[in-house]
C-alpha positions as MATLAB code, in Angstrom:
seq = 'MENSVFLGKLVEKGIINSAVYEKLFKELNFSNKPADEIIYERRLADSYKMAELKGELLGVPFRKVSAQEIGEDIMSFIPEETVSNYKVIPISKSGDMLTVGMVYPDDPRAQDALRFVAKKFSTSLGVYVISLKDFDEISKKYSPYKSEVEAAVKLVGQKYGTEARSSSQRVVRLDEGAAVSEEAPIIKIVSSTLQEAVDLKASDIHIEPQRTRLRIRFRIDGDLQEVASFPSTLQQPIVARVKVLSELKLDENRIPQDGRFRTVVSGRDIDFRVATFPTPAGEKVVLRILDPTIGLKGLEQLGLSEHNRKIINIGIEKPFGMVIVSGPTGSGKTTTLYSILQILNKDSANIVSLEDPVEYYIEGLNQSQVRPEIGYTFSAGLRQILRQDPDVIMVGEIRDSETAELAVHAALTGHVVLSTIHTNNAVSVIPRLLDMKVQKFLLPSAMNLMASQRLVGRLCPDCKKAVKVSAEIGKEIEKVIANLPKEEREKIKTPYQVYKAEGCSKCKNKGTVGRVALFEIFEMTKELAEILSLPNYSGTEILKEANRQGMLTLRQDGVLKALDGEVMIEEVLRETAE';
ca = [
     -22.070   20.685    2.765;
     -19.534   23.046    1.222;
     -15.968   21.744    1.033;
     -14.544   24.948    2.531;
     -16.816   24.718    5.586;
     -16.010   21.057    6.137;
     -12.258   21.625    5.746;
     -12.389   24.516    8.217;
     -14.114   22.331   10.804;
     -11.583   19.529   10.255;
      -8.777   21.947   11.106;
     -10.705   23.367   14.056;
     -11.146   19.856   15.501;
      -7.488   18.962   14.867;
      -8.372   16.162   12.411;
      -6.107   17.719    9.737;
      -3.410   20.352   10.112;
      -3.240   23.771    8.469;
      -0.659   22.640    5.873;
      -3.002   19.909    4.599;
      -5.870   22.426    4.647;
      -3.975   24.900    2.439;
      -3.023   22.245   -0.095;
      -6.520   20.751   -0.285;
      -8.250   24.118   -0.410;
      -6.349   25.017   -3.587;
      -6.920   21.620   -5.162;
     -10.650   21.543   -4.462;
     -11.111   24.663   -6.587;
     -10.326   22.454   -9.593;
     -11.972   19.228   -8.453;
     -15.560   18.020   -8.352;
     -14.806   15.531   -5.589;
     -15.987   16.070   -2.010;
     -13.183   16.984    0.396;
     -13.554   13.850    2.518;
     -13.130   11.567   -0.515;
      -9.781   13.135   -1.402;
      -8.650   13.008    2.235;
      -9.741    9.352    2.538;
      -8.047    8.280   -0.705;
      -4.743    9.795    0.420;
      -5.058    8.576    4.012;
      -4.628   12.110    5.363;
      -7.085   11.692    8.246;
      -9.141    9.098   10.097;
     -12.273    8.203    8.106;
     -14.342    7.618   11.254;
     -13.432   11.005   12.737;
     -14.446   12.748    9.502;
     -17.796   10.933    9.403;
     -18.445   11.680   13.076;
     -17.762   15.372   12.499;
     -20.029   15.380    9.429;
     -22.813   13.873   11.542;
     -22.398   16.618   14.167;
     -22.538   19.354   11.531;
     -25.609   17.897    9.783;
     -27.427   16.760   12.910;
     -27.439   13.121   11.760;
     -26.182   10.369   14.119;
     -22.933    8.604   13.203;
     -22.570    4.817   13.256;
     -19.812    2.308   12.602;
     -21.003   -0.618   10.476;
     -19.217   -3.863    9.611;
     -19.764   -5.928    6.479;
     -20.497   -8.986    8.651;
     -23.718   -7.508   10.054;
     -25.228   -6.872    6.609;
     -27.036   -9.988    5.367;
     -28.016  -10.723    1.763;
     -31.699  -10.350    2.663;
     -31.045   -6.744    3.732;
     -28.881   -5.987    0.677;
     -31.844   -6.740   -1.598;
     -33.673   -3.603   -0.410;
     -31.276   -1.228   -2.215;
     -29.996   -2.142   -5.701;
     -26.277   -2.098   -6.491;
     -26.624    0.848   -8.879;
     -28.169    3.021   -6.146;
     -25.503    1.934   -3.659;
     -22.712    2.818   -6.087;
     -24.127    6.099   -7.396;
     -25.294    7.640   -4.123;
     -23.046    5.935   -1.540;
     -25.892    4.554    0.565;
     -26.187    1.092    2.108;
     -29.007   -0.764    3.900;
     -28.146   -1.687    7.496;
     -31.205   -3.419    8.968;
     -34.988   -3.700    8.827;
     -37.194   -3.899   11.869;
     -40.959   -3.898   11.357;
     -41.734   -1.111    8.919;
     -38.442    0.724    9.588;
     -35.555    0.397    7.129;
     -32.297    1.668    8.608;
     -29.747    2.937    6.096;
     -26.233    4.362    6.175;
     -25.340    7.390    4.037;
     -21.933    8.860    3.328;
     -23.608   12.093    2.173;
     -26.983   12.446    3.947;
     -27.324   16.023    2.651;
     -27.166   14.932   -1.023;
     -30.634   15.676   -2.522;
     -30.201   12.965   -5.179;
     -29.421   10.338   -2.561;
     -32.436   11.485   -0.541;
     -34.696   11.139   -3.602;
     -33.342    7.647   -4.320;
     -34.047    6.512   -0.756;
     -37.538    8.000   -0.794;
     -38.216    5.901   -3.896;
     -36.939    2.774   -2.071;
     -39.076    3.560    0.995;
     -42.170    4.043   -1.154;
     -41.515    0.816   -3.060;
     -41.332   -1.294    0.125;
     -43.834    0.802    2.142;
     -41.312    1.485    4.904;
     -40.134    4.484    6.839;
     -36.446    5.378    6.916;
     -33.901    5.677    9.707;
     -30.642    7.354    8.618;
     -27.097    7.222    9.989;
     -23.918    8.863    8.714;
     -21.316    6.207    7.882;
     -17.634    6.468    7.004;
     -16.199    6.015    3.516;
     -14.120    3.158    4.930;
     -17.204    1.210    6.056;
     -19.043    2.026    2.830;
     -16.172    0.626    0.737;
     -16.107   -2.617    2.718;
     -19.868   -3.180    2.558;
     -20.335   -2.184   -1.087;
     -17.918   -4.971   -2.084;
     -20.553   -7.513   -1.056;
     -22.641   -6.491   -4.071;
     -20.145   -8.025   -6.528;
     -19.662  -11.734   -5.741;
     -16.711  -12.968   -7.793;
     -17.264  -16.701   -8.213;
     -20.854  -16.556   -9.424;
     -20.017  -13.896  -12.019;
     -17.023  -15.813  -13.332;
     -18.876  -19.127  -13.430;
     -21.642  -17.515  -15.456;
     -19.076  -16.038  -17.852;
     -17.292  -19.388  -18.279;
     -20.604  -21.064  -19.147;
     -21.157  -18.490  -21.878;
     -17.702  -19.087  -23.276;
     -18.152  -22.842  -23.557;
     -15.407  -25.348  -24.295;
     -14.981  -24.376  -27.945;
     -13.861  -20.793  -27.560;
     -11.627  -19.783  -30.437;
      -7.955  -19.043  -29.820;
      -7.742  -16.208  -32.366;
      -7.503  -12.907  -30.470;
      -8.303   -9.672  -32.223;
      -6.041   -6.687  -31.793;
      -7.090   -3.249  -30.715;
      -5.399    0.042  -31.560;
      -7.107    2.033  -28.819;
      -6.157    2.100  -25.164;
      -8.850    0.483  -22.994;
      -9.785    2.677  -20.070;
     -12.874    0.764  -18.921;
     -12.621   -2.869  -17.886;
     -16.041   -3.733  -19.329;
     -15.737   -1.734  -22.550;
     -17.093   -3.759  -25.440;
     -18.774   -6.319  -23.223;
     -22.297   -5.361  -24.252;
     -21.816   -5.921  -27.991;
     -18.758   -8.129  -28.406;
     -18.725  -11.881  -28.801;
     -15.760  -11.696  -26.424;
     -18.031  -10.367  -23.673;
     -17.584  -13.425  -21.398;
     -13.780  -13.085  -21.496;
     -14.053   -9.367  -20.791;
     -16.307  -10.203  -17.840;
     -13.889  -12.832  -16.480;
     -10.932  -10.416  -16.567;
     -12.985   -7.533  -15.163;
     -14.371   -9.641  -12.299;
     -10.918  -11.036  -11.493;
      -9.397   -7.561  -11.228;
     -12.351   -6.378   -9.141;
     -12.030   -9.319   -6.762;
      -8.269   -8.802   -6.359;
      -8.738   -5.137   -5.463;
     -11.554   -5.972   -3.033;
      -9.388   -8.589   -1.301;
      -6.498   -6.093   -1.074;
      -4.228   -8.349   -3.114;
      -0.882   -6.938   -4.180;
      -0.458   -9.149   -7.267;
      -2.491  -11.297   -9.659;
      -0.797  -14.334  -11.236;
      -2.349  -15.742  -14.419;
      -0.523  -19.040  -14.868;
      -0.923  -21.571  -17.693;
      -0.606  -25.188  -16.516;
      -0.596  -28.332  -18.667;
      -4.337  -28.971  -18.305;
      -5.775  -25.715  -16.912;
      -5.280  -21.993  -16.324;
      -4.615  -21.087  -12.687;
      -5.378  -17.683  -11.127;
      -3.610  -16.821   -7.884;
      -3.650  -13.674   -5.721;
      -0.865  -12.562   -3.403;
      -2.562  -11.396   -0.214;
      -0.539  -10.257    2.803;
       2.580  -11.723    1.213;
       1.158  -15.210    0.528;
      -0.041  -16.634   -2.789;
      -3.395  -18.396   -2.832;
      -5.362  -19.921   -5.695;
      -8.723  -18.255   -6.309;
      -9.877  -19.671   -9.658;
      -9.156  -22.340  -12.249;
     -10.264  -22.287  -15.919;
     -10.060  -24.681  -18.861;
      -6.724  -24.384  -20.695;
      -8.606  -23.238  -23.824;
      -9.296  -19.925  -22.061;
      -5.616  -19.157  -21.442;
      -4.941  -17.396  -24.741;
      -8.080  -15.198  -24.866;
      -7.710  -14.152  -21.193;
      -4.044  -13.213  -21.715;
      -4.978  -11.419  -24.934;
      -7.566   -9.355  -23.043;
      -4.966   -8.288  -20.481;
      -2.587   -7.403  -23.321;
      -5.241   -5.240  -24.963;
      -5.784   -3.366  -21.684;
      -2.063   -2.736  -21.258;
      -1.287   -2.036  -24.932;
       1.106   -4.953  -25.386;
       1.791   -6.703  -28.700;
      -0.785   -9.419  -29.222;
       1.251  -11.260  -31.835;
       4.419  -11.430  -29.710;
       4.540  -14.312  -27.255;
       8.198  -15.371  -27.519;
       9.728  -12.694  -25.271;
       8.612  -10.979  -22.036;
       6.694   -7.713  -22.322;
       5.957   -4.972  -19.792;
       2.945   -2.667  -19.771;
       0.630   -0.682  -17.595;
      -2.954    0.580  -17.496;
      -5.156    2.584  -15.190;
      -8.839    2.033  -14.546;
     -11.529    2.688  -11.955;
     -12.319   -0.220   -9.620;
     -14.750    0.145   -6.698;
     -14.816    3.880   -7.317;
     -11.016    4.229   -6.985;
      -8.312    4.946   -9.569;
      -6.131    1.826   -9.645;
      -2.921    1.309  -11.624;
      -2.056   -2.166  -12.873;
       1.557   -2.948  -13.806;
       1.656   -5.881  -16.232;
       4.515   -8.285  -17.023;
       4.280  -11.281  -19.370;
       6.649  -14.257  -19.362;
       6.775  -17.048  -21.980;
       6.488  -20.655  -20.736;
       6.027  -23.944  -22.629;
       2.334  -23.979  -21.632;
       1.719  -20.395  -22.793;
       2.301  -16.872  -21.528;
       2.280  -16.303  -17.778;
       1.083  -12.844  -16.708;
       1.618  -11.031  -13.425;
      -0.319   -7.858  -12.631;
       0.944   -5.703   -9.759;
      -1.973   -3.796   -8.200;
      -1.070   -0.249   -7.250;
      -3.906    1.024   -5.078;
      -3.041    4.440   -3.581;
      -5.598    3.995   -0.782;
      -3.597    0.974    0.445;
      -0.053    1.550   -0.784;
       0.283    5.157    0.369;
       0.579    5.299    4.145;
       1.653    7.723    6.815;
       4.617    6.933    9.056;
       2.277    6.081   11.929;
       0.615    3.350    9.805;
       3.868    1.590    8.893;
       4.490    0.069   12.303;
       7.176    2.478   13.496;
       7.603    2.480   17.252;
       7.622    5.831   19.033;
      11.402    5.438   19.482;
      12.030    4.933   15.740;
       9.487    7.520   14.618;
      11.284   10.225   16.608;
      14.601    9.313   14.988;
      13.120    9.464   11.466;
      11.366   12.781   12.103;
      14.610   14.342   13.339;
      16.560   12.865   10.422;
      14.273   14.132    7.665;
      14.075   17.633    9.160;
      17.762   18.191    8.377;
      18.313   20.483    5.357;
      20.491   17.968    3.476;
      21.827   14.427    3.695;
      20.909   10.868    2.736;
      18.228    8.590    4.150;
      18.726    5.040    2.873;
      16.284    2.179    3.489;
      17.542   -1.387    3.049;
      15.915   -4.787    2.923;
      15.048   -7.619    0.524;
      12.645   -7.293   -2.404;
       9.064   -6.932   -1.203;
       9.948   -5.677    2.276;
       8.130   -2.344    1.856;
      11.152   -0.073    1.281;
       9.446    2.031   -1.397;
       6.313    2.394    0.763;
       8.485    3.820    3.553;
      10.106    6.305    1.147;
       6.673    7.399   -0.123;
       5.591    7.988    3.492;
       8.598   10.238    4.038;
       7.959   12.046    0.743;
       4.393   12.843    1.797;
       5.776   14.598    4.900;
       8.329   16.548    2.843;
       5.787   17.354    0.110;
       5.227   21.073    0.659;
       4.651   23.966   -1.717;
       8.048   25.362   -0.747;
       9.937   22.183   -1.768;
      10.822   20.932   -5.249;
      10.766   17.143   -5.003;
      12.028   15.098   -7.952;
      12.095   11.313   -8.098;
      13.679    8.649  -10.300;
      11.797    5.363  -10.076;
      11.740    1.986  -11.786;
       8.834    2.051  -12.260;
       6.713    4.871  -10.795;
       4.464    2.908   -8.449;
       2.156    5.611   -7.075;
       1.553    9.056   -8.508;
       1.609   11.673   -5.740;
       0.206   15.143   -6.302;
       2.948   17.765   -5.988;
       5.881   15.471   -6.840;
       7.842   15.451  -10.105;
       8.173   11.730  -10.756;
      10.150   10.154  -13.587;
      10.559    6.562  -14.677;
      14.004    5.328  -15.760;
      14.306    3.456  -19.054;
      17.640    1.604  -19.169;
      16.906    0.252  -22.664;
      17.337    3.790  -24.091;
      20.142    4.840  -21.773;
      17.950    6.649  -19.229;
      19.393    4.962  -16.142;
      19.409    6.026  -12.483;
      22.855    7.553  -12.918;
      21.937    9.371  -16.161;
      18.690   10.634  -14.649;
      20.425   11.765  -11.467;
      22.731   14.008  -13.487;
      19.696   15.638  -15.095;
      17.803   15.971  -11.796;
      20.561   18.186  -10.399;
      19.733   20.686  -13.175;
      16.087   20.789  -12.069;
      16.812   22.890   -8.939;
      15.643   20.139   -6.544;
      15.344   20.342   -2.764;
      14.531   16.660   -2.272;
      15.675   13.836   -4.558;
      14.379   10.273   -4.443;
      16.389    7.616   -6.267;
      14.426    4.380   -6.410;
      17.474    2.160   -5.834;
      21.253    2.514   -5.608;
      22.400   -0.337   -7.825;
      25.883    0.616   -9.000;
      28.965    2.652   -8.164;
      28.089    5.557  -10.443;
      24.615    6.046   -8.918;
      26.059    5.722   -5.394;
      28.704    8.370   -6.060;
      26.236   10.796   -7.646;
      23.745   10.337   -4.781;
      26.441   11.026   -2.178;
      27.592   14.160   -4.003;
      23.961   15.351   -4.323;
      23.628   15.061   -0.528;
      26.909   16.924   -0.023;
      25.741   19.819   -2.221;
      22.712   20.654   -0.093;
      19.994   18.187   -1.105;
      17.923   15.693    0.858;
      18.415   12.346   -0.895;
      16.159    9.330   -0.289;
      16.973    5.923   -1.699;
      16.964    2.141   -1.157;
      19.730   -0.438   -1.206;
      19.936   -4.214   -0.786;
      21.613   -5.184    2.501;
      20.644   -7.467    5.371;
      20.562   -4.790    8.063;
      21.070   -1.090    8.721;
      24.699   -1.280    9.852;
      25.611   -3.024    6.564;
      24.651    0.057    4.508;
      28.033    1.732    5.059;
      30.125   -1.337    4.023;
      27.864   -1.760    0.973;
      28.456    1.853   -0.139;
      32.196    1.388    0.369;
      31.994   -1.745   -1.822;
      30.454    0.532   -4.456;
      33.642    2.666   -4.341;
      32.162    5.600   -2.410;
      35.050    7.365   -0.666;
      34.937    6.716    3.065;
      35.666   10.289    4.165;
      32.533   11.536    2.344;
      30.050    9.383    4.287;
      29.991   11.242    7.647;
      28.958   14.461    5.902;
      26.573   12.805    3.425;
      24.648   10.295    5.559;
      21.780   11.072    7.966;
      19.938    7.786    8.517;
      20.304    4.149    7.523;
      17.246    1.955    8.035;
      16.382   -1.683    7.449;
      12.973   -3.356    7.491;
      11.006   -6.593    7.118;
       7.281   -7.294    6.798;
       5.383   -9.732    9.033;
       1.667  -10.502    9.393;
      -0.386   -8.311   11.725;
      -2.476  -10.461   14.092;
      -6.244  -10.145   13.714;
      -7.455   -8.037   16.672;
     -10.773   -9.904   16.772;
      -9.490  -13.457   17.220;
      -6.026  -13.136   18.722;
      -5.593  -14.754   22.127;
      -2.812  -14.822   24.698;
      -0.911  -18.111   24.812;
       1.665  -19.588   27.142;
       5.285  -18.892   26.227;
       7.255  -22.086   25.590;
      10.577  -22.541   27.383;
      12.546  -22.291   24.114;
      10.837  -19.098   22.957;
      11.037  -17.704   26.491;
      14.832  -18.015   26.353;
      14.921  -16.135   23.037;
      12.748  -13.365   24.470;
      14.982  -13.105   27.555;
      18.087  -12.871   25.385;
      16.580  -10.125   23.229;
      15.257   -8.130   26.196;
      18.615   -8.279   27.989;
      20.169   -6.246   25.146;
      17.400   -3.663   24.873;
      18.038   -0.016   25.784;
      17.101    0.647   29.418;
      14.068    2.853   28.628;
      12.591    0.118   26.398;
      13.214   -2.629   28.998;
      11.342   -0.643   31.616;
       8.192   -0.559   29.459;
       7.900   -4.351   29.264;
       5.312   -5.982   31.500;
       5.985   -9.290   33.186;
       5.175  -12.107   32.989;
       5.723  -12.078   29.230;
       2.634  -12.564   27.100;
       2.579  -13.575   23.446;
      -0.413  -14.064   21.148;
      -1.785  -16.265   18.396;
      -4.877  -15.990   16.203;
      -6.867  -19.031   15.075;
      -8.807  -17.147   12.427;
     -12.348  -15.790   12.268;
     -14.865  -14.402    9.773;
     -13.376  -10.913    9.964;
      -9.893  -12.066    8.921;
     -11.269  -14.760    6.565;
      -9.796  -17.436    8.867;
      -6.218  -16.332    8.154;
      -5.432  -15.073   11.647;
      -3.778  -11.967   10.199;
      -5.043   -8.690    8.776;
      -2.476   -6.967    6.589;
       1.192   -6.681    7.467;
       3.321   -4.535    9.725;
       6.986   -3.580    9.293;
       9.829   -4.331   11.667;
      12.476   -1.597   11.650;
      15.994   -0.855   12.742;
      17.351    2.673   12.282;
      21.024    3.633   12.533;
      22.063    7.292   12.776;
      25.200    9.000   11.533;
      26.761   10.540   14.661;
      30.057   12.154   15.612;
      31.090    8.902   17.248;
      30.356    6.931   14.064;
      32.252    9.531   12.009;
      35.288    9.050   14.283;
      35.125    5.263   13.784;
      35.035    5.729    9.993;
      38.074    8.030   10.178;
      40.190    5.176   11.559;
      42.395    3.497    8.930;
      41.385    0.002   10.054;
      37.973    0.034   11.704;
      35.987   -3.163   12.232;
      32.353   -4.150   11.967;
      32.421   -4.817   15.709;
      33.129   -1.148   16.409;
      30.154   -0.118   14.254;
      27.923   -2.555   16.161;
      29.139   -1.079   19.462;
      28.181    2.376   18.202;
      24.721    1.074   17.233;
      24.285   -0.247   20.779;
      25.501    3.059   22.226;
      22.839    4.875   20.176;
      20.166    2.563   21.579;
      19.323    1.229   18.113;
      16.534   -1.356   18.159;
      17.474   -4.298   15.944;
      14.910   -5.914   13.659;
      14.547   -8.783   16.112;
      14.217   -6.467   19.130;
      11.551   -4.384   17.376;
       9.741   -7.591   16.418;
       9.833   -9.048   19.937;
       8.445   -5.801   21.369;
       5.611   -5.934   18.816;
       4.979   -9.603   19.677;
       4.739   -8.794   23.400;
       2.262   -6.014   22.506;
       0.105   -8.522   20.607;
       0.699   -7.021   17.156;
       2.533   -9.955   15.574;
       3.273  -13.635   16.165;
       6.586  -14.308   17.955;
       7.378  -17.360   15.789;
       7.214  -15.261   12.612;
       9.460  -12.601   14.144;
      12.117  -15.191   15.033;
      11.824  -16.743   11.573;
      12.153  -13.458    9.653;
      14.965  -11.902   11.700;
      18.435  -13.008   12.734;
      20.796  -12.070   15.533;
];
């Protein structure tokens, strides 16, 4: 199916808007990728809706498929190479009928491959259109991690040498050299580990030398969990392999090093940010996984309530002013800024960012990474950005007085400025900027929105169950609800219902699937400007203004999400404070 036809139908059905259509239409003239793959990778539309529309256009029925319903006996009918190359998966076999799912049922090559399979097993074929989302989940089952790594460790043996050879060329394929090198088992171990981490949607990989072994841990949904353990003799060659991939110095293990590499994993371009750290047992390595299909999200996917989403949309539509997101490290601040940038990313806008480091590359943005070691700091870069004729400026973090002052002046001179800052809540942003020597009278004109956020686990929809509210938690809920804005109180159903999840096969017995953000958003208003004009205002007056605005606090937003069954009430109370 032609990309232009498919894009036109997506707009006609309201699955994408005309602005997305225009941008994609231009890009597809220079790309060999199908339109739905680009849309799926950037999370611009619902994968199921696209597949359903494709089925209508091609006259092929659409079907949702879960990885749990595909057994290993069925997987054996179509080899991994065919699955990967043609995006087809076996679904079931009944009698002499093999049912398959195809992402592109009109692809002649995929049709030929399936005809070969049908002939080989003397079966007829039943075909469904499936979504790219379901295909990605099911195709992961073809690469079992533990068996591959165990086989590689056996090949290595206990007497693997500790001399690592250097490489002058950047490695762009994880398995490059594996076919001919004596280091093939190590290459396989590293490749399989990275593959498994991406498949499990881990955010970080920790390679940690212990006294008697090498420990591998993944951070999944905010929690670290051990996934593999190797003999200590493998520590040096495994670290050396990661260093080769990220172009770090192999002969330097006394000081920390930072690097980065990009490779294709599960058919997606993934960036890995690498940091080494010397310990008495050897070098510890942490790899941050930057997967644009997970890390780049729309505002509706972040967990914003309708109330907060309206405030943000109004705030970012203003022609100038600052939007500052606060919260601790790892609370998703940068993800929120990227979501806003994707809305502002239009052909008519020049968007320039300063980041440390650039986490996700977004088409259409001019992104730059600061390098303090050579004097290219946030403040130095911000001075240069103002000479680039920007409309929107993103500063990764306001860390010092000079950056704060420059950001405020950029907002005052007609620019939209997005940034992050470290405070405990939204109302603390103003005192923090004043601590950084920003002049108080400038803030009412410069500020638009101040937000704060936290991340908590999203309950698994398949195994969550309603539970009785304890008397203690019931009192906390009552106290929070009593201070809610009237329109939010009226939406709450009684009696109160909270939820827990025991764990199931779909959530790998964790009880949670991903994380959701809790938000509080504070607006700059005339009333707040008047408070700031007073010679001796107090924090109490700012809190009163927040209440007047109807601002939902982090705890209030969390309790509302808990009553809706999105999150666990105990985690909300633990992660927020009143």
